[in-house]
Coordinates of C-alpha atoms and ligand atoms in Angstrom, one line a residue:
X849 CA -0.6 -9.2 -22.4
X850 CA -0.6 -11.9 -19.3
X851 CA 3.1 -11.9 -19.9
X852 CA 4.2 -8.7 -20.3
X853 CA 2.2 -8.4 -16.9
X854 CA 4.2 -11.3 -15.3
X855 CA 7.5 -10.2 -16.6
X856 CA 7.1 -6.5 -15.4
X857 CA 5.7 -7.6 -12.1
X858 CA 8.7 -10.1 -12.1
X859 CA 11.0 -7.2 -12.4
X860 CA 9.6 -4.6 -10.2
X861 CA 9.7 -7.6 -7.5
X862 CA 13.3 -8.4 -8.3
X863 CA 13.6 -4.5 -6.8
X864 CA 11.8 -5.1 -3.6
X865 CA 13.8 -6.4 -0.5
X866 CA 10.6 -8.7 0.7
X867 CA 8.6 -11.4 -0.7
X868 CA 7.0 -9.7 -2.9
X869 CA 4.1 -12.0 -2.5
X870 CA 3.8 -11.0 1.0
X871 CA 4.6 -6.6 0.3
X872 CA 3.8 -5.8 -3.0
X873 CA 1.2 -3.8 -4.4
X874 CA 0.8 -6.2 -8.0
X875 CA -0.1 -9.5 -5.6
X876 CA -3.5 -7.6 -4.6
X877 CA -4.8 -9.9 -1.3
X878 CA -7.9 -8.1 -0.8
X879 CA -10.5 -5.8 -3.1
X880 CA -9.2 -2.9 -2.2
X881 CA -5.5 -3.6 -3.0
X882 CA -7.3 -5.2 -6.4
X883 CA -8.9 -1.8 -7.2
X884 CA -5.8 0.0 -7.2
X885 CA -4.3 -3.0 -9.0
X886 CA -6.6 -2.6 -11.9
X887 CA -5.6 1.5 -11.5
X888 CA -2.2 1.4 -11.7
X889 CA -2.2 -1.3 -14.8
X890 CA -5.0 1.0 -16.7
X891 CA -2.8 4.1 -15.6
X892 CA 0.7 2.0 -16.9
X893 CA -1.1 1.0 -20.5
X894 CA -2.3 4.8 -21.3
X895 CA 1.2 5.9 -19.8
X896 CA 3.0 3.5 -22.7
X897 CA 0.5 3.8 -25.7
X898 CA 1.8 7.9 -25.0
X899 CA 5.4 7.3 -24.6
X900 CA 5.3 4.7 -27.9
X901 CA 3.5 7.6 -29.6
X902 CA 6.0 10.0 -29.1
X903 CA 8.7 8.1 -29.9
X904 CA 6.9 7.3 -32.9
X905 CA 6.8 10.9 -33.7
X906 CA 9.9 11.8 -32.9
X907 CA 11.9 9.0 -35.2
X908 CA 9.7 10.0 -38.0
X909 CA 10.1 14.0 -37.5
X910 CA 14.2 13.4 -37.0
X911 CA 13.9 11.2 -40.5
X912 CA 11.5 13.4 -42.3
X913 CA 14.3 16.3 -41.2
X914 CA 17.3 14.2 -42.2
X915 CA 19.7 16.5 -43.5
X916 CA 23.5 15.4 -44.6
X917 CA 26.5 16.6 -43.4
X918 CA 27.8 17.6 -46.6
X919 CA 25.0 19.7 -48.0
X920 CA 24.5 23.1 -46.7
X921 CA 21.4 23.5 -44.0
X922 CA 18.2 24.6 -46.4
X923 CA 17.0 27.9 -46.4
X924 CA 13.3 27.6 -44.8
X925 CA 10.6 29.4 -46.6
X926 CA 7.2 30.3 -45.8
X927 CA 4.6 27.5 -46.2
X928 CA 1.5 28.2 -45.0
X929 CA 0.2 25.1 -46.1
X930 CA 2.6 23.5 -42.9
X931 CA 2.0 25.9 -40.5
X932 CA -1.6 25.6 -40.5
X933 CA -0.6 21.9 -40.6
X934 CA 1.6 22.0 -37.3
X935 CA -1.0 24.2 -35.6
X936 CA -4.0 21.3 -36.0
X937 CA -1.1 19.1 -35.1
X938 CA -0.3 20.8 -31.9
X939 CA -4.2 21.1 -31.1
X940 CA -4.6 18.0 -31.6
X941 CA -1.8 16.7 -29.4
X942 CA -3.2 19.2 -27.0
X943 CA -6.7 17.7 -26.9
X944 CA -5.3 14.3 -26.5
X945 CA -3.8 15.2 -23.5
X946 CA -6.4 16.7 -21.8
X947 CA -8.6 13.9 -22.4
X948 CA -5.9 11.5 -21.1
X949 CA -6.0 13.3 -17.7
X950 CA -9.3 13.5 -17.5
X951 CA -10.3 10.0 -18.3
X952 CA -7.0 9.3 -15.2
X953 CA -9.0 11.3 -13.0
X954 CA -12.0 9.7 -13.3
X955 CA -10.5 6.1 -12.9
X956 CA -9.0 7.1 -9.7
X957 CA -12.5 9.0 -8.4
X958 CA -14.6 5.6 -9.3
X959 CA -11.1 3.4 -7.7
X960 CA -11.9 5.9 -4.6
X961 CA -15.2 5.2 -4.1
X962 CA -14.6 1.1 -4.5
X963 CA -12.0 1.4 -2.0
X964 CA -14.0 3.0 0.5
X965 CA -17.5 1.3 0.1
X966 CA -18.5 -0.9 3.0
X967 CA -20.8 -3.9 2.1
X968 CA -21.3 -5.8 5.5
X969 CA -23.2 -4.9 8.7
X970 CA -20.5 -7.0 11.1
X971 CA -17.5 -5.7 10.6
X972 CA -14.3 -6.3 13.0
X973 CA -13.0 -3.2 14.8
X974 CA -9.6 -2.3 15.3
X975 CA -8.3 0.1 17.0
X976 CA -4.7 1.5 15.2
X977 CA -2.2 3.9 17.3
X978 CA 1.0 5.2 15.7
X979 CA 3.9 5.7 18.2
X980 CA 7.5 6.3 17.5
X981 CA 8.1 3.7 15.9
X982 CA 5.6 1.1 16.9
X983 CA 2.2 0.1 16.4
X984 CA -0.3 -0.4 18.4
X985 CA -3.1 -2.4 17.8
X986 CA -6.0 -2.3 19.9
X987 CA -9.1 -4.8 19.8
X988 CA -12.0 -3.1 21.8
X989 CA -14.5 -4.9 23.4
X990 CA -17.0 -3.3 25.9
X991 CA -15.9 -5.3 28.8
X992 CA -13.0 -4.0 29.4
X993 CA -11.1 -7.4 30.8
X994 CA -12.1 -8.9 27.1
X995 CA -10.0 -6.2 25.1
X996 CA -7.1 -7.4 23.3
X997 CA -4.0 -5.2 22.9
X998 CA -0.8 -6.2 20.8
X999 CA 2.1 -4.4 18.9
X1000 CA 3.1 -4.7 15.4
X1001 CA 0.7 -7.6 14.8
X1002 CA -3.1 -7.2 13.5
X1003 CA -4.4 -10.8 13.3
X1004 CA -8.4 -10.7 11.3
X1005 CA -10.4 -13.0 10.1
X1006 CA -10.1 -14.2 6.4
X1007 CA -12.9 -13.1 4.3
X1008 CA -14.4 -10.4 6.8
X1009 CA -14.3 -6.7 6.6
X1010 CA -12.4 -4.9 9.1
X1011 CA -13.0 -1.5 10.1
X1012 CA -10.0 0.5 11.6
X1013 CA -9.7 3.4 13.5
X1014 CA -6.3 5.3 13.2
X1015 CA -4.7 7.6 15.7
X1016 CA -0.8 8.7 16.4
X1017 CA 0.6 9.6 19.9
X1018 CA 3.3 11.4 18.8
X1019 CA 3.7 12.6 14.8
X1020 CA 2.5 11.4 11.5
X1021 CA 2.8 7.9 10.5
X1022 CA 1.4 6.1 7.3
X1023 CA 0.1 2.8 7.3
X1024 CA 0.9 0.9 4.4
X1025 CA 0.1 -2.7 4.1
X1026 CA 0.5 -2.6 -0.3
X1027 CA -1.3 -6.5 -0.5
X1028 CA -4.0 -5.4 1.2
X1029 CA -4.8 -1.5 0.7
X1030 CA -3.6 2.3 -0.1
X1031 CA -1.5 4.3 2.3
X1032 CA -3.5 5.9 5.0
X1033 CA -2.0 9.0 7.2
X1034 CA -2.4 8.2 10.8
X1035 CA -2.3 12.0 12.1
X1036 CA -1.5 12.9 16.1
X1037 CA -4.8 14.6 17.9
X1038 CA -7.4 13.4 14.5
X1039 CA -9.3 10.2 14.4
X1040 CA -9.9 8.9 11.6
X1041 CA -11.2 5.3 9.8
X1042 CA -10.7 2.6 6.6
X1043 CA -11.6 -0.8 6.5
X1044 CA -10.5 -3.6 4.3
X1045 CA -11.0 -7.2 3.5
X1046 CA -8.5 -10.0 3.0
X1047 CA -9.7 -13.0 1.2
X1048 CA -6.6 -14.8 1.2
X1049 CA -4.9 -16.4 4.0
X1050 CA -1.4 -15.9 4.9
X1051 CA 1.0 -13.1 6.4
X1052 CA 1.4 -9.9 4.8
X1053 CA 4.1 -7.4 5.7
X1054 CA 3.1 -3.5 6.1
X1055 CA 5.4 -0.5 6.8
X1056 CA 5.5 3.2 7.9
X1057 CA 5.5 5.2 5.0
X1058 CA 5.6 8.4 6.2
X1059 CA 9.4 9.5 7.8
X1060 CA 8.5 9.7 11.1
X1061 CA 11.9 9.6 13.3
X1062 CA 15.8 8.1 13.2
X1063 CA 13.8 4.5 13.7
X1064 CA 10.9 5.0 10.9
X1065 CA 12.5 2.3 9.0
X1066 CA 11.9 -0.2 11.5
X1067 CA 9.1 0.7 12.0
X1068 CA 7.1 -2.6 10.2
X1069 CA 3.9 -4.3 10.8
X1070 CA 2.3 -8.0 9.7
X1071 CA -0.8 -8.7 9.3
X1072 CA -1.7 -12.6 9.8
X1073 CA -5.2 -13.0 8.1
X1074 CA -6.9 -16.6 9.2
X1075 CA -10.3 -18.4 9.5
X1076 CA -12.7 -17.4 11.6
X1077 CA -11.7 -20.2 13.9
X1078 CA -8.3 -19.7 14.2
X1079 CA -8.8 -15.6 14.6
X1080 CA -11.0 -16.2 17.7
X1081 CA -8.8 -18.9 19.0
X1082 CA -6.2 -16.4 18.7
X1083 CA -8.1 -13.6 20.7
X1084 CA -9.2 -16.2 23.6
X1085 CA -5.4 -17.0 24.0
X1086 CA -4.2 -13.6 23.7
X1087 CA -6.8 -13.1 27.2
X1088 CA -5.0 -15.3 29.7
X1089 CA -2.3 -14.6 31.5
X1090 CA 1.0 -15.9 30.8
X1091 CA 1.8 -19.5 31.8
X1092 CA 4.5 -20.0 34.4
X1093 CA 7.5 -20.9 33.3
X1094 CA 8.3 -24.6 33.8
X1095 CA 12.0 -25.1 32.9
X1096 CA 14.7 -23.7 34.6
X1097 CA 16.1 -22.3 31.3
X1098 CA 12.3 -20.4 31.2
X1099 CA 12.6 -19.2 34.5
X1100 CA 16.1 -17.8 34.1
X1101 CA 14.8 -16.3 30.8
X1102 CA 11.7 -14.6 33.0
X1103 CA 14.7 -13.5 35.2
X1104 CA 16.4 -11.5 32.9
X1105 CA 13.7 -10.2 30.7
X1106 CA 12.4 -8.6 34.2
X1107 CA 15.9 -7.5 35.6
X1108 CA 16.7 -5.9 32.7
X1109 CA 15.1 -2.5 30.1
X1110 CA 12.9 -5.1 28.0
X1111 CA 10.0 -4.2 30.2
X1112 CA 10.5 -0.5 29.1
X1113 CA 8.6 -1.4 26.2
X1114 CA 7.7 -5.1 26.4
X1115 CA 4.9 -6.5 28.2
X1116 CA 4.3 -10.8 29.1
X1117 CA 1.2 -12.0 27.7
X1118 CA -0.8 -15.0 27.3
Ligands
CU2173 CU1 7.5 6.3 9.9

């Protein structure tokens, strides 16, 4: 079964423009991604044992009904024997189905609740803000000098939750890291929170995946999940101001990124 697992996740990767170890929903980096992991391969096995089924049944109904060319098509008669036979047949196909749902919906109520339960008192807060077509991510402190802002880059600690708190400026976005968790709607005037956990290091690519705009395809994200030490490290660096440029090729660079519509968007920071 390992096999047919790495051969389909093989293939579905081939499809996917990324490294599909760094933005793919089957290379779970966190529980939450591994929740809906475990969903989508429980979903994909009842999903096959139904298709194999009904091929099954179908083969055997098109050979039990074989009829050559040359003969001339039988005249059915009545058999009640059959019909009561096809009607505990149908109900039966019926019942199967209904259970199959059902069972579906449970798994993703009891993946639900997994995804959402919070298990530690000291989270990390982050602060999330959809704009066309950027993201804003916002590290609040209470001092205010102490709070970290960046854009399309969400650095957190390896092995720590991490609460966030979604907005949008403008219209709906989706935030969709697939590594580390589900797709959540970021909706314009409506607050609204997840958390996750990465317990892997390494870089994992996220995207807007809502259409939000001509740009919504560029519209990308990484998150860069590293120890404790490195993620504060990080944070103290992203506090001072830039350093001055020492070579002339850096101050000619300065020059022309403050001359010219960069600063539109861009800021300098430490
Ligand atoms: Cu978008």
């Amino acid at each position: 079964m390992n096999a047919t697992r790495s051969l389909i996740a093989a293939s579905l990767a081939q499809a996917m423009p990324l490294d599909p170890g760094r933005h793919h929903m089957l290379h779970a980096a966190a529980p939450q991604a591994g929740h809906i992991e475990w969903l989508y391969w429980i979903t994909f096995w009842i999903l096959f044992a139904v298709f194999v089924l009904m091929i099954g049944a179908f083969v055997r109904a098109s050979a039990k009904t074989h009829v050559e060319a040359i003969h001339p098509l039988p005249i059915l008669e009545k058999d009640e024997k059959a019909d009561r036979r096809a009607g505990w047949g149908v109900g039966a196909a019926l019942a199967v189905t209904v259970i199959t749902l059902f069972v579906i919906l449970v798994l993703s109520v009891i993946t639900g609740k997994r995804v959402e339960g919070l298990t530690s008192q000291n989270p990390v807060t982050i602060q999330i803000t959809g704009h066309q077509w950027w993201w804003e991510i916002t590290y609040p402190n209470p001092k205010a000098d102490q709070t970290v802002t960046t854009a399309n880059e969400i650095h957190v600690p390896v092995g720590t939750p991490v609460v966030v708190l979604t907005n949008s400026k403008d219209v709906i976005h989706s935030f969709w890291a697939p590594n580390i968790t589900g797709k959540r709607d970021l909706l314009p005037g409506y607050s609204s929170a997840f958390w996750f956990q990465i317990d892997r290091a390494g870089i994992y690519h996220g995207q807007c995946a809502e259409f939000c705009g001509l740009q919504h395809a560029h519209m990308g994200f990484s998150i860069i999940a590293e120890s404790v030490h490195e993620f504060q490290a990080w944070q103290q660096q992203q506090l001072k101001t830039a350093a001055e440029p020492s070579t002339s090729e850096a101050i000619r660079g300065r020059e022309v990124f403050l001359t010219h519509a960069c600063l539109m968007c861009h800021t300098i920071r430490g």
